[in-house]
PDB file of C-alpha atoms in Angstrom:
ATOM      1  CA  UNK F 612      -0.856 111.756 259.989  1.00 48.00           C
ATOM      2  CA  UNK F 613      -1.576 109.768 263.130  1.00 48.00           C
ATOM      3  CA  UNK F 614      -4.239 107.126 263.614  1.00 49.00           C
ATOM      4  CA  UNK F 615      -5.747 105.623 266.697  1.00 47.00           C
ATOM      5  CA  UNK F 616      -4.921 101.923 267.221  1.00 49.00           C
ATOM      6  CA  UNK F 617      -6.872  98.938 268.365  1.00 51.00           C
ATOM      7  CA  UNK F 618      -5.784  97.102 271.456  1.00 46.00           C
ATOM      8  CA  UNK F 619      -2.837  95.013 270.363  1.00 48.00           C
ATOM      9  CA  UNK F 620      -0.110  92.840 271.816  1.00 46.00           C
ATOM     10  CA  UNK F 621       2.167  95.810 272.538  1.00 44.00           C
ATOM     11  CA  UNK F 622      -0.411  97.274 274.849  1.00 43.00           C
ATOM     12  CA  UNK F 623      -0.992  93.968 276.627  1.00 42.00           C
ATOM     13  CA  UNK F 624       2.528  94.334 278.067  1.00 43.00           C
ATOM     14  CA  UNK F 625       1.118  97.065 280.264  1.00 39.00           C
ATOM     15  CA  UNK F 626      -1.482  96.787 282.987  1.00 41.00           C
ATOM     16  CA  UNK F 627      -4.065  99.507 283.367  1.00 42.00           C
ATOM     17  CA  UNK F 628      -6.000 101.068 286.190  1.00 45.00           C
ATOM     18  CA  UNK F 629      -9.473 102.564 286.020  1.00 42.00           C
ATOM     19  CA  UNK F 630      -8.091 105.751 284.420  1.00 43.00           C
ATOM     20  CA  UNK F 631      -6.672 103.858 281.401  1.00 45.00           C
ATOM     21  CA  UNK F 632      -3.070 104.636 282.321  1.00 43.00           C
ATOM     22  CA  UNK F 633      -0.682 101.845 281.341  1.00 40.00           C
ATOM     23  CA  UNK F 634       2.486 101.169 283.321  1.00 40.00           C
ATOM     24  CA  UNK F 635       5.444  99.108 282.220  1.00 44.00           C
ATOM     25  CA  UNK F 636       6.179  96.282 284.616  1.00 45.00           C
ATOM     26  CA  UNK F 637       9.949  96.729 284.572  1.00 48.00           C
ATOM     27  CA  UNK F 638       9.979 100.545 284.571  1.00 47.00           C
ATOM     28  CA  UNK F 639       7.695 101.813 287.332  1.00 46.00           C
ATOM     29  CA  UNK F 640       8.951 105.407 286.933  1.00 47.00           C
ATOM     30  CA  UNK F 641       7.740 105.648 283.337  1.00 46.00           C
ATOM     31  CA  UNK F 642       4.205 105.227 282.131  1.00 44.00           C
ATOM     32  CA  UNK F 643       2.554 105.327 278.760  1.00 45.00           C
ATOM     33  CA  UNK F 644      -0.994 106.227 277.931  1.00 47.00           C
ATOM     34  CA  UNK F 645      -2.412 104.940 274.653  1.00 46.00           C
ATOM     35  CA  UNK F 646      -5.642 106.285 273.278  1.00 45.00           C
ATOM     36  CA  UNK F 647      -7.782 103.551 271.840  1.00 46.00           C
ATOM     37  CA  UNK F 648     -11.281 102.974 270.582  1.00 43.00           C
ATOM     38  CA  UNK F 649     -12.709  99.806 269.156  1.00 41.00           C
ATOM     39  CA  UNK F 650     -14.317 101.871 266.387  1.00 44.00           C
ATOM     40  CA  UNK F 651     -11.071 103.683 265.545  1.00 41.00           C
ATOM     41  CA  UNK F 652      -8.506 101.138 264.436  1.00 42.00           C
ATOM     42  CA  UNK F 653      -5.292 101.243 262.476  1.00 43.00           C
ATOM     43  CA  UNK F 654      -2.785  98.594 263.549  1.00 46.00           C
ATOM     44  CA  UNK F 655       0.322 100.235 262.140  1.00 47.00           C
ATOM     45  CA  UNK F 656       0.170 103.620 263.861  1.00 49.00           C
ATOM     46  CA  UNK F 657      -0.859 104.956 267.250  1.00 49.00           C
ATOM     47  CA  UNK F 658      -1.134 108.065 269.381  1.00 52.00           C
ATOM     48  CA  UNK F 659       0.733 107.748 272.660  1.00 57.00           C
ATOM     49  CA  UNK F 660       1.160 110.018 275.632  1.00 55.00           C
ATOM     50  CA  UNK F 661       4.451 109.284 277.369  1.00 60.00           C
ATOM     51  CA  UNK F 662       4.941 110.559 280.917  1.00 58.00           C
ATOM     52  CA  UNK F 663       8.291 110.588 282.742  1.00 58.00           C
ATOM     53  CA  UNK F 664       9.661 112.066 285.933  1.00 57.00           C
ATOM     54  CA  UNK F 665      11.624 114.680 283.994  1.00 59.00           C
ATOM     55  CA  UNK F 666      10.634 118.140 285.193  1.00 57.00           C
ATOM     56  CA  UNK F 667       9.444 120.719 282.726  1.00 56.00           C
ATOM     57  CA  UNK F 668       8.782 124.377 283.308  1.00 60.00           C
ATOM     58  CA  UNK F 669       5.028 124.159 282.702  1.00 59.00           C
ATOM     59  CA  UNK F 670       2.288 125.914 284.602  1.00 67.00           C
ATOM     60  CA  UNK F 671      -0.478 124.144 286.465  1.00 68.00           C
ATOM     61  CA  UNK F 672      -2.960 125.699 284.024  1.00 70.00           C
ATOM     62  CA  UNK F 673      -1.204 124.000 281.097  1.00 73.00           C
ATOM     63  CA  UNK F 674      -1.284 120.632 282.861  1.00 70.00           C
ATOM     64  CA  UNK F 675      -4.978 120.968 283.577  1.00 69.00           C
ATOM     65  CA  UNK F 676      -5.620 121.924 279.945  1.00 73.00           C
ATOM     66  CA  UNK F 677      -3.942 118.709 278.777  1.00 72.00           C
ATOM     67  CA  UNK F 678      -6.010 116.595 281.179  1.00 74.00           C
ATOM     68  CA  UNK F 679      -9.247 118.273 280.084  1.00 72.00           C
ATOM     69  CA  UNK F 680      -8.298 117.802 276.442  1.00 72.00           C
ATOM     70  CA  UNK F 681      -7.627 114.089 276.941  1.00 70.00           C
ATOM     71  CA  UNK F 682     -10.902 113.502 278.770  1.00 70.00           C
ATOM     72  CA  UNK F 683     -12.958 115.296 276.137  1.00 70.00           C
ATOM     73  CA  UNK F 684     -11.231 113.600 273.223  1.00 67.00           C
ATOM     74  CA  UNK F 685     -12.276 110.237 274.627  1.00 69.00           C
ATOM     75  CA  UNK F 686     -15.912 111.247 274.370  1.00 67.00           C
ATOM     76  CA  UNK F 687     -15.895 112.492 270.763  1.00 63.00           C
ATOM     77  CA  UNK F 688     -18.142 110.106 268.773  1.00 65.00           C
ATOM     78  CA  UNK F 689     -16.713 108.755 265.505  1.00 57.00           C
ATOM     79  CA  UNK F 690     -18.728 106.626 263.082  1.00 59.00           C
ATOM     80  CA  UNK F 691     -15.925 104.578 261.580  1.00 59.00           C
ATOM     81  CA  UNK F 692     -12.155 104.325 260.956  1.00 60.00           C
ATOM     82  CA  UNK F 693     -10.709 107.802 261.099  1.00 57.00           C
ATOM     83  CA  UNK F 694      -7.394 109.441 260.280  1.00 61.00           C
ATOM     84  CA  UNK F 695      -6.472 112.661 262.085  1.00 56.00           C
ATOM     85  CA  UNK F 696      -6.232 115.576 259.662  1.00 62.00           C
ATOM     86  CA  UNK F 697      -4.906 119.078 260.261  1.00 60.00           C
ATOM     87  CA  UNK F 698      -8.341 120.614 259.837  1.00 61.00           C
ATOM     88  CA  UNK F 699      -9.691 118.300 262.548  1.00 58.00           C
ATOM     89  CA  UNK F 700      -7.757 120.287 265.157  1.00 57.00           C
ATOM     90  CA  UNK F 701     -10.176 123.162 264.733  1.00 60.00           C
ATOM     91  CA  UNK F 702     -13.024 120.798 265.587  1.00 60.00           C
ATOM     92  CA  UNK F 703     -11.207 119.657 268.733  1.00 57.00           C
ATOM     93  CA  UNK F 704     -10.908 123.195 270.019  1.00 58.00           C
ATOM     94  CA  UNK F 705     -14.682 123.587 270.154  1.00 60.00           C
ATOM     95  CA  UNK F 706     -14.906 120.424 272.302  1.00 57.00           C
ATOM     96  CA  UNK F 707     -11.983 121.252 274.568  1.00 59.00           C
ATOM     97  CA  UNK F 708     -12.249 124.996 275.104  1.00 62.00           C
ATOM     98  CA  UNK F 709     -15.188 127.242 275.823  1.00 63.00           C
ATOM     99  CA  UNK F 710     -15.054 130.851 274.670  1.00 62.00           C
ATOM    100  CA  UNK F 711     -15.843 133.365 277.363  1.00 65.00           C
ATOM    101  CA  UNK F 712     -16.365 137.085 276.749  1.00 61.00           C
ATOM    102  CA  UNK F 713     -14.002 139.561 278.405  1.00 58.00           C
ATOM    103  CA  UNK F 714     -15.583 142.712 279.720  1.00 57.00           C
ATOM    104  CA  UNK F 715     -13.011 145.481 280.152  1.00 53.00           C
ATOM    105  CA  UNK F 716     -15.474 147.551 282.184  1.00 52.00           C
ATOM    106  CA  UNK F 717     -15.001 145.128 285.052  1.00 47.00           C
ATOM    107  CA  UNK F 718     -11.263 145.805 285.190  1.00 48.00           C
ATOM    108  CA  UNK F 719      -9.570 148.580 287.064  1.00 53.00           C
ATOM    109  CA  UNK F 720      -7.949 150.912 284.541  1.00 52.00           C
ATOM    110  CA  UNK F 721      -5.138 151.535 287.004  1.00 53.00           C
ATOM    111  CA  UNK F 722      -4.264 147.817 286.943  1.00 50.00           C
ATOM    112  CA  UNK F 723      -4.348 147.678 283.140  1.00 47.00           C
ATOM    113  CA  UNK F 724      -1.736 150.400 282.736  1.00 51.00           C
ATOM    114  CA  UNK F 725       0.199 149.786 285.959  1.00 53.00           C
ATOM    115  CA  UNK F 726       2.982 147.821 284.295  1.00 54.00           C
ATOM    116  CA  UNK F 727       3.200 149.876 281.118  1.00 70.00           C
ATOM    117  CA  UNK F 728       6.654 151.477 280.870  1.00 81.00           C
ATOM    118  CA  UNK F 729       6.647 155.276 280.890  1.00 89.00           C
ATOM    119  CA  UNK F 730       8.703 157.044 278.241  1.00 92.00           C
ATOM    120  CA  UNK F 731      10.355 160.184 279.549  1.00 94.00           C
ATOM    121  CA  UNK F 732      12.294 163.052 278.023  1.00 95.00           C
ATOM    122  CA  UNK F 733      14.409 165.530 279.989  1.00 97.00           C
ATOM    123  CA  UNK F 734      14.307 169.012 278.547  1.00 97.00           C
ATOM    124  CA  UNK F 735      14.550 172.776 279.118  1.00 96.00           C
ATOM    125  CA  UNK F 736      11.959 175.289 277.894  1.00 97.00           C
ATOM    126  CA  UNK F 737      12.365 178.895 276.769  1.00 97.00           C
ATOM    127  CA  UNK F 738       9.622 181.257 275.652  1.00 96.00           C
ATOM    128  CA  UNK F 739       9.557 183.282 272.423  1.00 94.00           C
ATOM    129  CA  UNK F 740      11.726 185.986 273.973  1.00 95.00           C
ATOM    130  CA  UNK F 741      14.290 183.378 275.074  1.00 95.00           C
ATOM    131  CA  UNK F 742      13.388 183.795 278.736  1.00 96.00           C
ATOM    132  CA  UNK F 743      14.294 180.755 280.817  1.00 97.00           C
ATOM    133  CA  UNK F 744      12.055 179.101 283.403  1.00 97.00           C
ATOM    134  CA  UNK F 745      13.453 179.011 286.942  1.00 96.00           C
ATOM    135  CA  UNK F 746      12.140 177.776 290.266  1.00 94.00           C
ATOM    136  CA  UNK F 747      11.725 181.009 292.215  1.00 87.00           C
ATOM    137  CA  UNK F 748       9.820 179.932 295.305  1.00 80.00           C
ATOM    138  CA  UNK F 749       9.382 176.319 296.430  1.00 79.00           C
ATOM    139  CA  UNK F 750       6.255 176.001 294.287  1.00 86.00           C
ATOM    140  CA  UNK F 751       6.457 178.789 291.700  1.00 93.00           C
ATOM    141  CA  UNK F 752       8.019 179.062 288.251  1.00 96.00           C
ATOM    142  CA  UNK F 753       9.149 182.397 286.825  1.00 96.00           C
ATOM    143  CA  UNK F 754      10.418 183.415 283.400  1.00 97.00           C
ATOM    144  CA  UNK F 755      13.517 185.609 283.093  1.00 95.00           C
ATOM    145  CA  UNK F 756      16.615 186.086 280.997  1.00 95.00           C
ATOM    146  CA  UNK F 757      19.712 184.248 282.196  1.00 94.00           C
ATOM    147  CA  UNK F 758      23.313 184.437 281.083  1.00 89.00           C
ATOM    148  CA  UNK F 759      26.751 183.311 282.160  1.00 84.00           C
ATOM    149  CA  UNK F 760      26.809 181.146 285.246  1.00 83.00           C
ATOM    150  CA  UNK F 761      23.149 181.949 285.962  1.00 88.00           C
ATOM    151  CA  UNK F 762      22.123 179.760 283.041  1.00 89.00           C
ATOM    152  CA  UNK F 763      22.332 176.743 285.353  1.00 89.00           C
ATOM    153  CA  UNK F 764      19.380 178.071 287.342  1.00 92.00           C
ATOM    154  CA  UNK F 765      16.859 177.105 284.690  1.00 94.00           C
ATOM    155  CA  UNK F 766      14.810 174.052 285.581  1.00 95.00           C
ATOM    156  CA  UNK F 767      15.019 170.738 283.782  1.00 96.00           C
ATOM    157  CA  UNK F 768      11.634 169.158 283.120  1.00 97.00           C
ATOM    158  CA  UNK F 769      10.950 165.443 283.172  1.00 97.00           C
ATOM    159  CA  UNK F 770       8.395 165.163 280.397  1.00 97.00           C
ATOM    160  CA  UNK F 771       6.425 161.920 280.730  1.00 97.00           C
ATOM    161  CA  UNK F 772       4.400 160.613 277.800  1.00 96.00           C
ATOM    162  CA  UNK F 773       1.139 159.567 279.422  1.00 96.00           C
ATOM    163  CA  UNK F 774      -2.318 158.239 278.624  1.00 93.00           C
ATOM    164  CA  UNK F 775      -4.751 160.725 277.108  1.00 90.00           C
ATOM    165  CA  UNK F 776      -6.494 161.871 273.946  1.00 85.00           C
ATOM    166  CA  UNK F 777      -3.940 161.559 271.167  1.00 81.00           C
ATOM    167  CA  UNK F 778      -4.341 163.108 267.727  1.00 82.00           C
ATOM    168  CA  UNK F 779      -2.117 163.848 264.761  1.00 80.00           C
ATOM    169  CA  UNK F 780      -0.823 167.084 266.284  1.00 87.00           C
ATOM    170  CA  UNK F 781      -1.409 166.554 270.024  1.00 93.00           C
ATOM    171  CA  UNK F 782       0.620 164.356 272.366  1.00 96.00           C
ATOM    172  CA  UNK F 783      -0.461 163.988 276.034  1.00 97.00           C
ATOM    173  CA  UNK F 784       2.397 164.642 278.455  1.00 97.00           C
ATOM    174  CA  UNK F 785       2.988 165.436 282.120  1.00 98.00           C
ATOM    175  CA  UNK F 786       5.625 167.962 283.179  1.00 98.00           C
ATOM    176  CA  UNK F 787       7.547 167.292 286.359  1.00 97.00           C
ATOM    177  CA  UNK F 788      10.573 169.129 287.736  1.00 96.00           C
ATOM    178  CA  UNK F 789      13.602 166.868 287.603  1.00 94.00           C
ATOM    179  CA  UNK F 790      14.964 166.135 291.066  1.00 91.00           C
ATOM    180  CA  UNK F 791      11.792 167.444 292.725  1.00 92.00           C
ATOM    181  CA  UNK F 792       8.498 165.776 293.573  1.00 93.00           C
ATOM    182  CA  UNK F 793       6.677 168.589 291.771  1.00 96.00           C
ATOM    183  CA  UNK F 794       4.390 168.472 288.737  1.00 98.00           C
ATOM    184  CA  UNK F 795       2.658 171.251 286.860  1.00 98.00           C
ATOM    185  CA  UNK F 796      -1.107 170.913 287.319  1.00 98.00           C
ATOM    186  CA  UNK F 797      -4.196 172.886 286.320  1.00 98.00           C
ATOM    187  CA  UNK F 798      -6.941 173.580 288.866  1.00 97.00           C
ATOM    188  CA  UNK F 799      -9.848 175.975 289.199  1.00 96.00           C
ATOM    189  CA  UNK F 800      -9.298 178.745 291.737  1.00 94.00           C
ATOM    190  CA  UNK F 801     -12.377 180.902 292.058  1.00 91.00           C
ATOM    191  CA  UNK F 802     -13.648 181.146 288.479  1.00 92.00           C
ATOM    192  CA  UNK F 803     -10.211 181.110 286.845  1.00 95.00           C
ATOM    193  CA  UNK F 804      -8.215 178.060 285.562  1.00 96.00           C
ATOM    194  CA  UNK F 805      -4.862 178.281 287.337  1.00 97.00           C
ATOM    195  CA  UNK F 806      -1.438 176.744 286.815  1.00 97.00           C
ATOM    196  CA  UNK F 807       0.370 175.502 289.895  1.00 96.00           C
ATOM    197  CA  UNK F 808       3.233 173.282 291.001  1.00 96.00           C
ATOM    198  CA  UNK F 809       1.812 170.376 292.952  1.00 96.00           C
ATOM    199  CA  UNK F 810       3.773 168.179 295.338  1.00 95.00           C
ATOM    200  CA  UNK F 811       3.267 164.438 294.729  1.00 95.00           C
ATOM    201  CA  UNK F 812       4.239 161.118 296.291  1.00 95.00           C
ATOM    202  CA  UNK F 813       7.411 159.931 294.476  1.00 92.00           C
ATOM    203  CA  UNK F 814       6.362 156.302 295.067  1.00 92.00           C
ATOM    204  CA  UNK F 815       3.266 156.774 292.899  1.00 92.00           C
ATOM    205  CA  UNK F 816       4.409 159.303 290.288  1.00 94.00           C
ATOM    206  CA  UNK F 817       5.048 159.419 287.443  1.00 93.00           C
ATOM    207  CA  UNK F 818       2.539 156.873 286.168  1.00 94.00           C
ATOM    208  CA  UNK F 819       1.056 156.087 282.781  1.00 94.00           C
ATOM    209  CA  UNK F 820      -2.460 157.221 283.701  1.00 94.00           C
ATOM    210  CA  UNK F 821      -2.007 160.612 285.302  1.00 96.00           C
ATOM    211  CA  UNK F 822      -4.945 162.520 286.709  1.00 97.00           C
ATOM    212  CA  UNK F 823      -6.300 164.927 284.100  1.00 97.00           C
ATOM    213  CA  UNK F 824      -5.129 168.047 285.927  1.00 97.00           C
ATOM    214  CA  UNK F 825      -1.521 166.948 285.308  1.00 98.00           C
ATOM    215  CA  UNK F 826      -1.975 166.286 281.576  1.00 98.00           C
ATOM    216  CA  UNK F 827      -1.017 168.745 278.832  1.00 98.00           C
ATOM    217  CA  UNK F 828      -1.455 168.334 275.105  1.00 97.00           C
ATOM    218  CA  UNK F 829       1.930 169.025 273.550  1.00 97.00           C
ATOM    219  CA  UNK F 830       1.304 170.734 270.211  1.00 96.00           C
ATOM    220  CA  UNK F 831       4.147 171.203 267.749  1.00 93.00           C
ATOM    221  CA  UNK F 832       4.038 174.437 265.749  1.00 88.00           C
ATOM    222  CA  UNK F 833       6.930 174.440 263.287  1.00 88.00           C
ATOM    223  CA  UNK F 834      10.052 174.438 265.496  1.00 91.00           C
ATOM    224  CA  UNK F 835       8.169 175.389 268.667  1.00 95.00           C
ATOM    225  CA  UNK F 836       5.783 173.684 271.057  1.00 97.00           C
ATOM    226  CA  UNK F 837       2.676 174.707 272.964  1.00 97.00           C
ATOM    227  CA  UNK F 838       1.215 173.037 276.041  1.00 98.00           C
ATOM    228  CA  UNK F 839      -2.580 173.035 276.216  1.00 97.00           C
ATOM    229  CA  UNK F 840      -4.274 171.990 279.446  1.00 97.00           C
ATOM    230  CA  UNK F 841      -6.247 168.743 279.031  1.00 97.00           C
ATOM    231  CA  UNK F 842      -8.419 169.805 281.972  1.00 96.00           C
ATOM    232  CA  UNK F 843      -9.167 173.224 280.435  1.00 97.00           C
ATOM    233  CA  UNK F 844      -9.074 173.146 276.604  1.00 95.00           C
ATOM    234  CA  UNK F 845      -7.793 176.319 274.900  1.00 95.00           C
ATOM    235  CA  UNK F 846      -5.836 177.298 278.011  1.00 97.00           C
ATOM    236  CA  UNK F 847      -2.045 177.120 277.654  1.00 97.00           C
ATOM    237  CA  UNK F 848       1.112 177.318 279.733  1.00 98.00           C
ATOM    238  CA  UNK F 849       2.069 180.957 279.225  1.00 97.00           C
ATOM    239  CA  UNK F 850       4.629 183.583 280.140  1.00 97.00           C
ATOM    240  CA  UNK F 851       4.293 187.354 280.349  1.00 95.00           C
ATOM    241  CA  UNK F 852       5.946 189.895 278.083  1.00 93.00           C
ATOM    242  CA  UNK F 853       7.453 191.407 281.244  1.00 94.00           C
ATOM    243  CA  UNK F 854      10.570 190.095 282.974  1.00 93.00           C
ATOM    244  CA  UNK F 855      10.603 187.982 286.107  1.00 93.00           C
ATOM    245  CA  UNK F 856       6.874 187.205 286.126  1.00 95.00           C
ATOM    246  CA  UNK F 857       5.295 183.877 287.173  1.00 96.00           C
ATOM    247  CA  UNK F 858       4.484 181.258 284.567  1.00 97.00           C
ATOM    248  CA  UNK F 859       0.683 180.966 284.358  1.00 97.00           C
ATOM    249  CA  UNK F 860      -2.228 179.422 282.489  1.00 97.00           C
ATOM    250  CA  UNK F 861      -3.468 181.743 279.733  1.00 95.00           C
ATOM    251  CA  UNK F 862      -6.179 181.567 277.094  1.00 92.00           C
ATOM    252  CA  UNK F 863      -3.935 182.652 274.214  1.00 83.00           C
ATOM    253  CA  UNK F 864      -5.359 186.161 274.056  1.00 78.00           C
ATOM    254  CA  UNK F 865      -2.504 187.356 271.834  1.00 81.00           C
ATOM    255  CA  UNK F 866      -0.517 189.261 274.447  1.00 86.00           C
ATOM    256  CA  UNK F 867       0.701 186.234 276.383  1.00 91.00           C
ATOM    257  CA  UNK F 868       3.564 184.064 275.154  1.00 95.00           C
ATOM    258  CA  UNK F 869       2.515 180.450 274.602  1.00 96.00           C
ATOM    259  CA  UNK F 870       5.184 179.165 272.201  1.00 96.00           C
ATOM    260  CA  UNK F 871       8.300 177.569 273.611  1.00 97.00           C
ATOM    261  CA  UNK F 872      11.520 176.167 272.249  1.00 97.00           C
ATOM    262  CA  UNK F 873      12.448 172.820 273.729  1.00 96.00           C
ATOM    263  CA  UNK F 874      16.032 171.688 274.318  1.00 94.00           C
ATOM    264  CA  UNK F 875      16.610 168.039 275.155  1.00 93.00           C
ATOM    265  CA  UNK F 876      19.203 167.299 277.842  1.00 92.00           C
ATOM    266  CA  UNK F 877      20.888 164.068 278.846  1.00 85.00           C
ATOM    267  CA  UNK F 878      19.567 162.132 281.802  1.00 67.00           C
TER     268      UNK F 878
END
């Protein structure tokens, strides 16, 4: 425990300015600051703040906090001799610091999640009939059977785990084409929810908070997965029973294929 001393002979060896800082006569580069109060006296112990020219990696905010703490401690009234206890520190905090509410509504959500690392998984998808997904036109995916050397034509997806409504069986993801600035997105064309490949700026995508049209709820069903549109609930990435047809957004009517097997690939 530390006590606050009375002015004694040791402190007389220093001379003070109006800010109560005491400097040693023979060591101008070092100064000591002793806290004292005539009402708070214990001759055998003292609290001292020693300041040197040694540089420390401290922020300006920390320095200011120390100065504010010192100034406010001087003004705390004490009735008689007092010994600093551990529980007294909690009392000091109420004098030194003021609690201010933080309103998240005033923050930009983009800034909050800007520095959050994005977890990605590279994978290939096949439908229930083992048809592979290939990039047919610049912005169109088709499902067809591949074999032999043609197997390399199937696209590799960069699945990003993004911000969205998460539940026990749904995981929000975005599906981009590896090596391309293309992402699967869901938009309304006429009166029909439609799946498309959308070109994006590679400097901005992928990001943790993707626009809702890019987000799919990955649903695991036994050993298979389904991808439900977050923009249009109950609409899923689907393939046709027929060969070489475009991948589309279906409402799981029973004739479309919505279950996929997912194969992870190395980066």
